[in-house]
Short mmCIF file of C-alpha atoms and ligand atoms in Angstrom, two decimals:
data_model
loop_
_atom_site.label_atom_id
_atom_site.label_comp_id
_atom_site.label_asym_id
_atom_site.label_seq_id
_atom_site.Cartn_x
_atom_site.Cartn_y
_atom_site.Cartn_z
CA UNK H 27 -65.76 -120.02 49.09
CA UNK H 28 -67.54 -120.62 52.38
CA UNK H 29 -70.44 -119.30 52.77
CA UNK H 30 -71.47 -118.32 56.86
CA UNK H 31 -75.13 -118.06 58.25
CA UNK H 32 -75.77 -115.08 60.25
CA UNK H 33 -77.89 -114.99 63.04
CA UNK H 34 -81.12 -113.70 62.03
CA UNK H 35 -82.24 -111.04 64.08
CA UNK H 36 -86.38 -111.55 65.11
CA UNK H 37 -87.98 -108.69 63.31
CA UNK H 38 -88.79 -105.72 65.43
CA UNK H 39 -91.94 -106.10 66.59
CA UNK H 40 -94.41 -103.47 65.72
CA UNK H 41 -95.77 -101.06 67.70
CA UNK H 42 -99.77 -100.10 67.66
CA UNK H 43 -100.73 -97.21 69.39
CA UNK H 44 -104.40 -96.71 70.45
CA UNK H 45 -106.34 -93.30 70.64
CA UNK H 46 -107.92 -92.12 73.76
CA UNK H 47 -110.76 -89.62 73.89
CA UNK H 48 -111.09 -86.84 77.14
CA UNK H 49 -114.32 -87.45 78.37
CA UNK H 50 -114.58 -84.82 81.07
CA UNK H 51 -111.59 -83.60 83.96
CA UNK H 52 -111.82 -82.74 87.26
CA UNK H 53 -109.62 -81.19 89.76
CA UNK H 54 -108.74 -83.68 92.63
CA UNK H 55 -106.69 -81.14 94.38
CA UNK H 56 -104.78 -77.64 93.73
CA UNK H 57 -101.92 -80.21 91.54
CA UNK H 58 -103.61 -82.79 90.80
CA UNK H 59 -106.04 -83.29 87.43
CA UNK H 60 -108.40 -86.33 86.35
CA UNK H 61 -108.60 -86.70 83.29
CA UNK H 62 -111.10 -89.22 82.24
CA UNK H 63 -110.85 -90.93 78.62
CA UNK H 64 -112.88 -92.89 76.38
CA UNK H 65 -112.86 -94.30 73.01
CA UNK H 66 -113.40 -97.19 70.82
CA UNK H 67 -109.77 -98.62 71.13
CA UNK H 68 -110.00 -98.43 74.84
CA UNK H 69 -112.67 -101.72 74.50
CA UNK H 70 -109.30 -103.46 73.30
CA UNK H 71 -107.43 -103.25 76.53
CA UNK H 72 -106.61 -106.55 78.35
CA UNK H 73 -108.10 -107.30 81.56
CA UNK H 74 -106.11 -104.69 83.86
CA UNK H 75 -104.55 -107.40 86.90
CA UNK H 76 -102.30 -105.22 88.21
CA UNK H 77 -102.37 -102.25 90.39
CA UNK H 78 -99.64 -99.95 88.46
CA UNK H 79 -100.73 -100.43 85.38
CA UNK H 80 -99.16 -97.82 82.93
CA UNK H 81 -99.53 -96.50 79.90
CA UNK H 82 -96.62 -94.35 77.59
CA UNK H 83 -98.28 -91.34 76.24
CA UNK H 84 -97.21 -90.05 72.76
CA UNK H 85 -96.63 -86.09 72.48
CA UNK H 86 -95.27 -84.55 69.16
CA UNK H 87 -92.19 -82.28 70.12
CA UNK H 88 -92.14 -78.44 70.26
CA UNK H 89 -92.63 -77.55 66.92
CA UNK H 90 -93.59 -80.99 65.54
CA UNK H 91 -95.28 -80.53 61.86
CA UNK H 92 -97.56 -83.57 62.87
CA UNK H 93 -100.59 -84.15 65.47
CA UNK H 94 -102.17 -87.20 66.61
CA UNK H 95 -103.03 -89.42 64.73
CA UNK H 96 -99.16 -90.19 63.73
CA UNK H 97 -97.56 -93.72 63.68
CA UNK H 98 -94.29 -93.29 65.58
CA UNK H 99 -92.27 -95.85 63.78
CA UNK H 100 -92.36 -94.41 60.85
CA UNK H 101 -91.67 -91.51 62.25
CA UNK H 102 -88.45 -92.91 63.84
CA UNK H 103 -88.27 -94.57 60.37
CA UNK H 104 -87.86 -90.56 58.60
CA UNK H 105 -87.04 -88.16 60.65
CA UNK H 106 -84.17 -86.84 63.07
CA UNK H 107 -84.31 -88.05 66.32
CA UNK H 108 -85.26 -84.55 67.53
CA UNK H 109 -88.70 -84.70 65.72
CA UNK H 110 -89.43 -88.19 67.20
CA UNK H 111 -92.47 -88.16 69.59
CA UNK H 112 -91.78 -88.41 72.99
CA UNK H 113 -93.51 -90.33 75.61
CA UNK H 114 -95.00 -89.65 79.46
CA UNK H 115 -95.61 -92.42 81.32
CA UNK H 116 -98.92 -92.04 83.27
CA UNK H 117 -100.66 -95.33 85.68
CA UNK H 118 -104.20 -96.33 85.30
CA UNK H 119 -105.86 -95.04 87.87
CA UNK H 120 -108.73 -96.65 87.05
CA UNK H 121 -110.81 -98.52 84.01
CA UNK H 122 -114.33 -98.87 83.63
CA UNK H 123 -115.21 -101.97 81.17
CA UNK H 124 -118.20 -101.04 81.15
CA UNK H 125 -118.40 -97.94 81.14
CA UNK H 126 -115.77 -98.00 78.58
CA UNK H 127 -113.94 -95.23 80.50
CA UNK H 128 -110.30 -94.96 82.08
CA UNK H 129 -108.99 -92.54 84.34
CA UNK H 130 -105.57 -91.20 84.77
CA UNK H 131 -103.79 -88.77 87.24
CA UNK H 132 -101.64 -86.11 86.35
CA UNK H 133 -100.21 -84.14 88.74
CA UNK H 134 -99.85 -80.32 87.19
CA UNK H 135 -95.32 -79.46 88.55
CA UNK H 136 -96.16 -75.58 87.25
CA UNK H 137 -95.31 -74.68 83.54
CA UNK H 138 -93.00 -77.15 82.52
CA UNK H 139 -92.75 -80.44 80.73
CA UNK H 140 -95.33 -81.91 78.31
CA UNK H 141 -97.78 -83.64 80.42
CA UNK H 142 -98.78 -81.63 82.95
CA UNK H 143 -99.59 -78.25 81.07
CA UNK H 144 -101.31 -80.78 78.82
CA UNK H 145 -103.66 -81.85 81.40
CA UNK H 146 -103.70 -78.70 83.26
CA UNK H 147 -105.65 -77.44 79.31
CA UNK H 148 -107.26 -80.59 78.39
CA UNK H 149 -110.93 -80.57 77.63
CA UNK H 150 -113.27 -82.85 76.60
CA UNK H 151 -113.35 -83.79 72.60
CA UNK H 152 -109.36 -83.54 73.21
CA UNK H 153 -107.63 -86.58 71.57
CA UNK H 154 -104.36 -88.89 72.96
CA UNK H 155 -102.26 -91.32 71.25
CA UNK H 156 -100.82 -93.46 73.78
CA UNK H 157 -98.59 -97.52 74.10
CA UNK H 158 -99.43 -100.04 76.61
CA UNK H 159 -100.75 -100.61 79.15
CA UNK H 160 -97.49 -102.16 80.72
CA UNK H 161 -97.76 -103.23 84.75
CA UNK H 162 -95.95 -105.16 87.67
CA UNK H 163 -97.21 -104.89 90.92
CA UNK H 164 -100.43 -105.99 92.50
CA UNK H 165 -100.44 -106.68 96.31
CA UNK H 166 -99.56 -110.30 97.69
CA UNK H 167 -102.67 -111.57 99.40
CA UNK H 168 -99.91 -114.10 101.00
CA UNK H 169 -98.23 -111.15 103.06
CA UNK H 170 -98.11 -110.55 106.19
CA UNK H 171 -97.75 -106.93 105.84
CA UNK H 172 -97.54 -104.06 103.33
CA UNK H 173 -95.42 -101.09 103.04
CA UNK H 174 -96.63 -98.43 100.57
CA UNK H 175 -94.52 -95.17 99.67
CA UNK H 176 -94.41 -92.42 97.12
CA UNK H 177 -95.00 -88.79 96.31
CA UNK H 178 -97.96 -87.49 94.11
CA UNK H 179 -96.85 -89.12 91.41
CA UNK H 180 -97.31 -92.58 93.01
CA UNK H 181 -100.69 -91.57 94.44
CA UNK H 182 -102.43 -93.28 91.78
CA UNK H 183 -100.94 -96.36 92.25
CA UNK H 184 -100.86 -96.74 95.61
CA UNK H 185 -104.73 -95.20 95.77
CA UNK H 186 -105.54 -98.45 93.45
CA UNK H 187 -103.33 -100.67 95.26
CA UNK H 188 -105.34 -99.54 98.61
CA UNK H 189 -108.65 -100.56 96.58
CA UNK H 190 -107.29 -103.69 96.00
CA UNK H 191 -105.85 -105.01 99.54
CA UNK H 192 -107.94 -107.29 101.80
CA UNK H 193 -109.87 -105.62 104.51
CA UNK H 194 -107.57 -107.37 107.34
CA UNK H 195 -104.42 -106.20 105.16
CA UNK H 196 -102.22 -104.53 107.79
CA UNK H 197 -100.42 -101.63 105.67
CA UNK H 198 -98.64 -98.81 106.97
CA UNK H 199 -98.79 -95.83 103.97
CA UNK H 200 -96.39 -93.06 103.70
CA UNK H 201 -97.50 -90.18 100.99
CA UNK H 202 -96.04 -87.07 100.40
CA UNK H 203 -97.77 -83.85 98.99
CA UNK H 204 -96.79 -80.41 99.05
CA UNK H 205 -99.73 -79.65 101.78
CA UNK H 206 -102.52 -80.52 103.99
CA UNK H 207 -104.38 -79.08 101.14
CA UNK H 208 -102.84 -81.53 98.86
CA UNK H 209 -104.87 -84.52 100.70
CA UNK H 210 -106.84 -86.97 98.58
CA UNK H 211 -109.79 -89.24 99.78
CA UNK H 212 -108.16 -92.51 100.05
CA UNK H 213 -109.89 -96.29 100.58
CA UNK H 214 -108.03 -97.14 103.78
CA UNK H 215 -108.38 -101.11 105.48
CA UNK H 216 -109.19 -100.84 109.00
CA UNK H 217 -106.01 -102.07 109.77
CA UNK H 218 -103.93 -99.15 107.27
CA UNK H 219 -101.78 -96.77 109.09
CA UNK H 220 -102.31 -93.29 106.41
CA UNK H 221 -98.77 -90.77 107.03
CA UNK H 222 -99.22 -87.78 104.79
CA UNK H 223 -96.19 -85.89 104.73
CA UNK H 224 -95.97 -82.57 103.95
CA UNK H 225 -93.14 -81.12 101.91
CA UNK H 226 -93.59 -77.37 102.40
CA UNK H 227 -93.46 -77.61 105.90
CA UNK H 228 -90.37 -79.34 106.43
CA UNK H 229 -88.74 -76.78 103.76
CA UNK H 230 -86.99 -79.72 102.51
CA UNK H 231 -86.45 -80.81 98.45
CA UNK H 232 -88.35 -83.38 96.67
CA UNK H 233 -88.57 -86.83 98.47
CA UNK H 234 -86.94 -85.90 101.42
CA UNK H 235 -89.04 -85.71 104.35
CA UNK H 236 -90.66 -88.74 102.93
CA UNK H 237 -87.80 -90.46 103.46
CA UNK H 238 -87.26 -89.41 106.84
CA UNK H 239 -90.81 -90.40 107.49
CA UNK H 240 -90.28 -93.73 106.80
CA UNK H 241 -86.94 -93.90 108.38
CA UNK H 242 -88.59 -92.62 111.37
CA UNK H 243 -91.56 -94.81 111.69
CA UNK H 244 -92.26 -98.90 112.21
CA UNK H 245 -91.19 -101.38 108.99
CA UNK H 246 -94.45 -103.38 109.36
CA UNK H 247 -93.24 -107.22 110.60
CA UNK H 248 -93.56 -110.82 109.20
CA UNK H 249 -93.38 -111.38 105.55
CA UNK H 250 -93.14 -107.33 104.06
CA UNK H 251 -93.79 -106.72 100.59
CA UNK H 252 -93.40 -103.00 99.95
CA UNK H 253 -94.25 -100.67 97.09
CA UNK H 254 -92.12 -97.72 97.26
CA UNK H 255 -91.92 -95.02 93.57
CA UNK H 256 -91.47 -91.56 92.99
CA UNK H 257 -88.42 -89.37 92.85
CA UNK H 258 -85.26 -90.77 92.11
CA UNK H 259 -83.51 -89.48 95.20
CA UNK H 260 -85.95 -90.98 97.48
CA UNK H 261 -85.80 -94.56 96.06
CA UNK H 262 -82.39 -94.17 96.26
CA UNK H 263 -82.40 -93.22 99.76
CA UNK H 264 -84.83 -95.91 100.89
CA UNK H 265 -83.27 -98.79 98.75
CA UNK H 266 -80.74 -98.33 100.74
CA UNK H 267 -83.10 -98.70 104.03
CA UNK H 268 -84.83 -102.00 102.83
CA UNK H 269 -82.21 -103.75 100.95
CA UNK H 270 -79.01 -102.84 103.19
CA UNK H 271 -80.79 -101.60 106.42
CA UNK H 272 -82.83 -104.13 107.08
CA UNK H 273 -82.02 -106.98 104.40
CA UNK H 274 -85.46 -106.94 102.94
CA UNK H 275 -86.21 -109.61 100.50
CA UNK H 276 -86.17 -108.05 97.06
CA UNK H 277 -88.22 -110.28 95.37
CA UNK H 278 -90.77 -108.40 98.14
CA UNK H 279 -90.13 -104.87 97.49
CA UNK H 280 -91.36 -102.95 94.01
CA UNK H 281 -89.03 -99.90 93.93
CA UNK H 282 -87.93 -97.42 91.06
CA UNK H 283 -87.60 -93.57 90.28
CA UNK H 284 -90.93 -92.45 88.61
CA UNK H 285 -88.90 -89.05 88.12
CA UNK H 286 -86.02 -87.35 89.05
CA UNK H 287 -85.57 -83.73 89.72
CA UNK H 288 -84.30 -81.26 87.06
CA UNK H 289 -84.74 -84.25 84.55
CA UNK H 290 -87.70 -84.08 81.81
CA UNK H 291 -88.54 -88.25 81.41
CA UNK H 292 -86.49 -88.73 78.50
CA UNK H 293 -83.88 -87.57 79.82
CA UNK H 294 -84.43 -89.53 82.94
CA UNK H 295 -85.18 -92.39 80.91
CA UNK H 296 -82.02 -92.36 79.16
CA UNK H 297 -79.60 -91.90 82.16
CA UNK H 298 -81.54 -94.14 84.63
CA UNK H 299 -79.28 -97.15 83.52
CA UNK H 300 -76.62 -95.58 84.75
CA UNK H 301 -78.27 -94.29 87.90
CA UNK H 302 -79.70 -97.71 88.62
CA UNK H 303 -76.13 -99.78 88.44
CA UNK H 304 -74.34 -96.72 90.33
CA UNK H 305 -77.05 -96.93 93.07
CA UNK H 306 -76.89 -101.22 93.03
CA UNK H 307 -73.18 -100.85 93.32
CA UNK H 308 -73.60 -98.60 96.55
CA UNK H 309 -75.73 -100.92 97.92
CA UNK H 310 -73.29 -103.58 97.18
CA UNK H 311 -70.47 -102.13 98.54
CA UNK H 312 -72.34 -101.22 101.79
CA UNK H 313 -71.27 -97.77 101.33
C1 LIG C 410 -94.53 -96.31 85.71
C2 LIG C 410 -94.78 -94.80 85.94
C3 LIG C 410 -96.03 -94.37 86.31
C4 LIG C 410 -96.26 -92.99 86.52
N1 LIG C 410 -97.52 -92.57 86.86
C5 LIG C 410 -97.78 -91.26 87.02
C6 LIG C 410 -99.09 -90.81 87.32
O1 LIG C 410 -100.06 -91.59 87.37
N2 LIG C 410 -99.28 -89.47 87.49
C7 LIG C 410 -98.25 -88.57 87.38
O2 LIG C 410 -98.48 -87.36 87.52
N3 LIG C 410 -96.99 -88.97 87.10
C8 LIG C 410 -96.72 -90.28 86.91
N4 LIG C 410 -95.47 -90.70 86.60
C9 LIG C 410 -94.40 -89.70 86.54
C10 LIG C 410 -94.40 -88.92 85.21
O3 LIG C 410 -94.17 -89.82 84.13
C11 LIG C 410 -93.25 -87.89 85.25
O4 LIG C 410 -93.46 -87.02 86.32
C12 LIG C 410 -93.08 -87.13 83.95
O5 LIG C 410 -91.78 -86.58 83.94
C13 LIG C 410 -94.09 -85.99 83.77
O6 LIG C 410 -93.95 -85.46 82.46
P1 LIG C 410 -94.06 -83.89 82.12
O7 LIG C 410 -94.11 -83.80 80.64
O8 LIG C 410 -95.19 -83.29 82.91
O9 LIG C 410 -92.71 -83.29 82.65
P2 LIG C 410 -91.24 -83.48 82.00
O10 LIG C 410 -91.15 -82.79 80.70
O11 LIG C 410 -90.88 -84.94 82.02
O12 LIG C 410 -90.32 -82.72 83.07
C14 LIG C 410 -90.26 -81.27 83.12
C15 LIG C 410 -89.73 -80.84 84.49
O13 LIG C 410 -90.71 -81.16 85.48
C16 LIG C 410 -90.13 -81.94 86.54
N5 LIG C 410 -91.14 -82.92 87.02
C17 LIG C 410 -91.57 -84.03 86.39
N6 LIG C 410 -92.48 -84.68 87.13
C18 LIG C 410 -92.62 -83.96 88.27
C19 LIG C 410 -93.42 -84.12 89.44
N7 LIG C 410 -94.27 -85.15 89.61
N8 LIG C 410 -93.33 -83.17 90.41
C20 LIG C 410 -92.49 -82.11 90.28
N9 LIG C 410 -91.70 -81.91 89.20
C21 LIG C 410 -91.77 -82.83 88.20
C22 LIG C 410 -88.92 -82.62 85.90
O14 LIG C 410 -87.94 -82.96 86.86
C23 LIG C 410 -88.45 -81.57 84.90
O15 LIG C 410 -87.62 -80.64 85.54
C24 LIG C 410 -95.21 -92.06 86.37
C25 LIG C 410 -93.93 -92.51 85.96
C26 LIG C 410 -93.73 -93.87 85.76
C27 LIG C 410 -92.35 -94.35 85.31
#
């Protein structure tokens, strides 16, 4: 009898969730909440080189009969998939080594989801379990130019990425909020063009009028490297611009759907595959 080898599989690797602490919150406008954390496993975190840093934020679901702390795998490990935990991803906005602090954005989309009510009622004492950080994206000192787009839930982001250009960065930023009221303070390089875009006023959905924004203003010249998240539609849309429009190098250009209407994230998560290779094939085909 011949005995075959099979291919070992590398064991999973596993996964170690850290706790976060709320500190204190603040409001940073009518839909937008800081909450800032701290907490003993927060002095673990690597040295944070990127601008989107992220983390993956672990919420028991509806009716869970477990809080944090919880190991998810062996949750995974014993349980139906509809008792998993289920994860938000949130960016950095910013981390304080020494402080030992680390602030994140949520922006508060009314009375659904996970994430959002949760910050909307966080308080201090209130504790987080959460994966990462994970990151990308930090701005090329080499380029000649910067293009940075997104809707709230990009603000972050781009609001550290703006911290972290040089002075003589020339940048033109495109951000869209439901209002005027909506505005954050922003560090802007004297030589940053700041759009804000306002979404009530153009009575248009989600993403929209920031695409037309862009569409309608200057792609900054010479060597562009763009950052460009938010809703789905909208990266879709301006994909399209970049990559087939104006044949922008893609190795330049950090672009993906932070969240897409009527989807919760794991939902989006799970068909974004799909989305992705139906959107690359459009692109492909010109169409
Ligand atoms: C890498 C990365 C970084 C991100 N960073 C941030 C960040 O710093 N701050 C931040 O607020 N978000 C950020 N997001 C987006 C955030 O993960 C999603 O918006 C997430 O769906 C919010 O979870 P939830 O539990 O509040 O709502 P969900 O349960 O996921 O969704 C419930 C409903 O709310 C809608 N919804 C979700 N998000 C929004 C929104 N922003 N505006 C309007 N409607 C919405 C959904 O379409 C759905 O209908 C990031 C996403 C990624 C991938």
């Amino acid at each position: 009898m011949t005995q075959t080898t099979q291919p070992s599989t590398p064991p999973k690797r596993k996964r170690v969730p850290k706790t976060a602490v709320v500190l204190r919150t603040s409001l940073l406008s009518p839909q937008m909440v800081r909450v800032v954390f701290t907490g003993d496993d927060l002095l673990t975190l690597p040295d944070l080189t990127f601008t989107d840093h992220y983390i993956k934020i672990l919420f028991p679901p509806d009716g869970a009969d477990y809080a944090w702390p919880f190991d998810p795998d062996a949750i995974r490990d014993s349980q139906p998939a509809e008792r998993w935990p289920v994860t938000r991803t949130y960016t950095i906005r910013q981390f304080d080594r020494a402080a030992n602090e680390m602030a994140v954005d949520f922006v508060v989309h009314g009375d659904e989801g996970l994430a959002g009510p949760w910050a909307a009622r966080s308080r201090p004492g209130d504790v987080i379990g959460f994966l990462g950080p994970g990151g990308a994206y930090v701005p090329d000192e080499e380029a000649d130019s910067h293009l940075l787009v997104g809707d709230e839930a990009a603000i972050p982001a781009i609001a550290a990425t703006l911290e972290r250009l040089p002075a003589d960065a020339r940048a033109e930023v495109f951000l869209e909020v439901a209002g005027p009221e909506h505005h954050q303070p922003l560090r802007m390089p004297v030589n940053t063009s700041l759009h804000w875009v306002h979404r009530s006023e153009s009575g248009l959905g989600y993403g929209q009028a920031l695409s037309a924004a862009v569409r309608g203003g200057d792609l900054p010249g010479g060597r562009l490297q763009a950052f460009v998240h938010g809703n789905a539609e909208m990266v879709r849309d301006l994909r399209r611009y970049l990559f087939v429009e104006h044949r922008v190098d893609r190795r330049q250009v950090s672009i993906s759907g932070y969240w897409r209407t009527g989807h919760t994230e794991d939902r989006w998560q799970a068909t974004k595959g799909e989305f992705n290779q139906q959107m690359e094939a459009e692109e492909a085909s010109g169409v």
